[in-house]
Short mmCIF file of C-alpha atoms in Angstrom, two decimals:
data_model
loop_
_atom_site.label_atom_id
_atom_site.label_comp_id
_atom_site.label_asym_id
_atom_site.label_seq_id
_atom_site.Cartn_x
_atom_site.Cartn_y
_atom_site.Cartn_z
CA UNK A 1 105.64 79.43 111.13
CA UNK A 2 103.81 81.56 113.64
CA UNK A 3 100.06 81.66 114.23
CA UNK A 4 98.30 84.96 114.84
CA UNK A 5 94.77 85.58 116.04
CA UNK A 6 93.56 88.99 114.86
CA UNK A 7 90.37 90.84 115.73
CA UNK A 8 89.13 94.12 114.34
CA UNK A 9 86.01 95.96 113.25
CA UNK A 10 84.98 96.74 109.68
CA UNK A 11 82.48 99.12 108.10
CA UNK A 12 80.69 96.41 106.09
CA UNK A 13 81.11 92.72 106.95
CA UNK A 14 79.80 91.43 103.61
CA UNK A 15 82.20 93.66 101.67
CA UNK A 16 85.10 92.58 103.90
CA UNK A 17 84.27 88.90 103.43
CA UNK A 18 84.04 89.17 99.65
CA UNK A 19 87.25 91.17 99.23
CA UNK A 20 90.26 89.50 97.57
CA UNK A 21 92.66 92.05 99.06
CA UNK A 22 93.67 89.82 101.99
CA UNK A 23 94.78 87.03 99.68
CA UNK A 24 96.53 89.51 97.36
CA UNK A 25 98.43 90.97 100.32
CA UNK A 26 99.14 87.89 102.44
CA UNK A 27 99.49 85.17 99.79
CA UNK A 28 102.70 86.30 98.07
CA UNK A 29 104.38 86.50 101.49
CA UNK A 30 103.58 82.85 102.25
CA UNK A 31 100.81 83.70 104.71
CA UNK A 32 97.51 81.84 104.93
CA UNK A 33 94.33 83.39 106.29
CA UNK A 34 91.07 82.02 107.71
CA UNK A 35 88.24 84.52 108.29
CA UNK A 36 85.62 84.66 111.04
CA UNK A 37 82.62 86.87 111.82
CA UNK A 38 80.82 87.71 115.03
CA UNK A 39 77.54 85.78 115.09
CA UNK A 40 75.86 88.63 116.97
CA UNK A 41 75.90 90.60 113.69
CA UNK A 42 78.28 93.24 114.97
CA UNK A 43 81.00 94.65 112.75
CA UNK A 44 83.64 92.61 114.59
CA UNK A 45 85.59 90.09 112.52
CA UNK A 46 88.58 87.86 113.09
CA UNK A 47 91.38 86.12 111.30
CA UNK A 48 93.69 83.24 111.99
CA UNK A 49 96.86 83.97 110.06
CA UNK A 50 99.79 81.60 109.60
CA UNK A 51 102.92 83.67 108.94
CA UNK A 52 106.53 82.70 108.19
CA UNK A 53 107.58 84.91 111.11
CA UNK A 54 106.16 87.82 113.06
CA UNK A 55 108.77 90.28 111.72
CA UNK A 56 107.57 89.69 108.15
CA UNK A 57 103.97 90.21 109.28
CA UNK A 58 104.87 93.43 111.11
CA UNK A 59 106.72 94.85 108.08
CA UNK A 60 103.75 94.02 105.86
CA UNK A 61 101.30 95.69 108.28
CA UNK A 62 103.40 98.87 108.25
CA UNK A 63 103.44 99.03 104.44
CA UNK A 64 101.47 101.34 102.20
CA UNK A 65 99.97 98.28 100.51
CA UNK A 66 98.51 97.11 103.83
CA UNK A 67 97.11 100.58 104.55
CA UNK A 68 95.51 100.66 101.09
CA UNK A 69 94.03 97.16 101.54
CA UNK A 70 92.62 98.04 104.95
CA UNK A 71 91.06 101.21 103.59
CA UNK A 72 89.52 99.33 100.65
CA UNK A 73 88.20 96.61 102.97
CA UNK A 74 86.75 99.12 105.46
CA UNK A 75 88.97 97.97 108.32
CA UNK A 76 88.92 100.28 111.34
CA UNK A 77 92.68 100.35 112.15
CA UNK A 78 92.23 101.64 115.69
CA UNK A 79 90.34 98.44 116.59
CA UNK A 80 93.02 95.95 115.48
CA UNK A 81 94.12 93.49 118.16
CA UNK A 82 96.81 90.92 117.29
CA UNK A 83 97.49 87.92 119.52
CA UNK A 84 100.51 85.68 118.89
CA UNK A 85 100.50 82.00 119.75
CA UNK A 86 103.32 81.39 122.26
CA UNK A 87 106.16 79.21 120.95
CA UNK A 88 105.58 76.64 123.69
CA UNK A 89 102.12 75.93 122.19
CA UNK A 90 103.51 75.14 118.72
#
């Protein structure tokens, strides 16, 4: 398993938080997700995602299903930042 820390901006934080799309997209691939919001009430949000491997995550992110989910959730794709936990920390 690999752990990813992901930041991005969304159009509407409440809509993003209430959406089931993340679970629908990540769950069947064996990925777990924890969500976070910026306490300063900006549109910045974060995720900690446990993935089987980074290649599976990358393929999923390049899929049409991921693009559709991001559009539905109001994710601003140009703001996505993905950090990967180094193997020596696991």
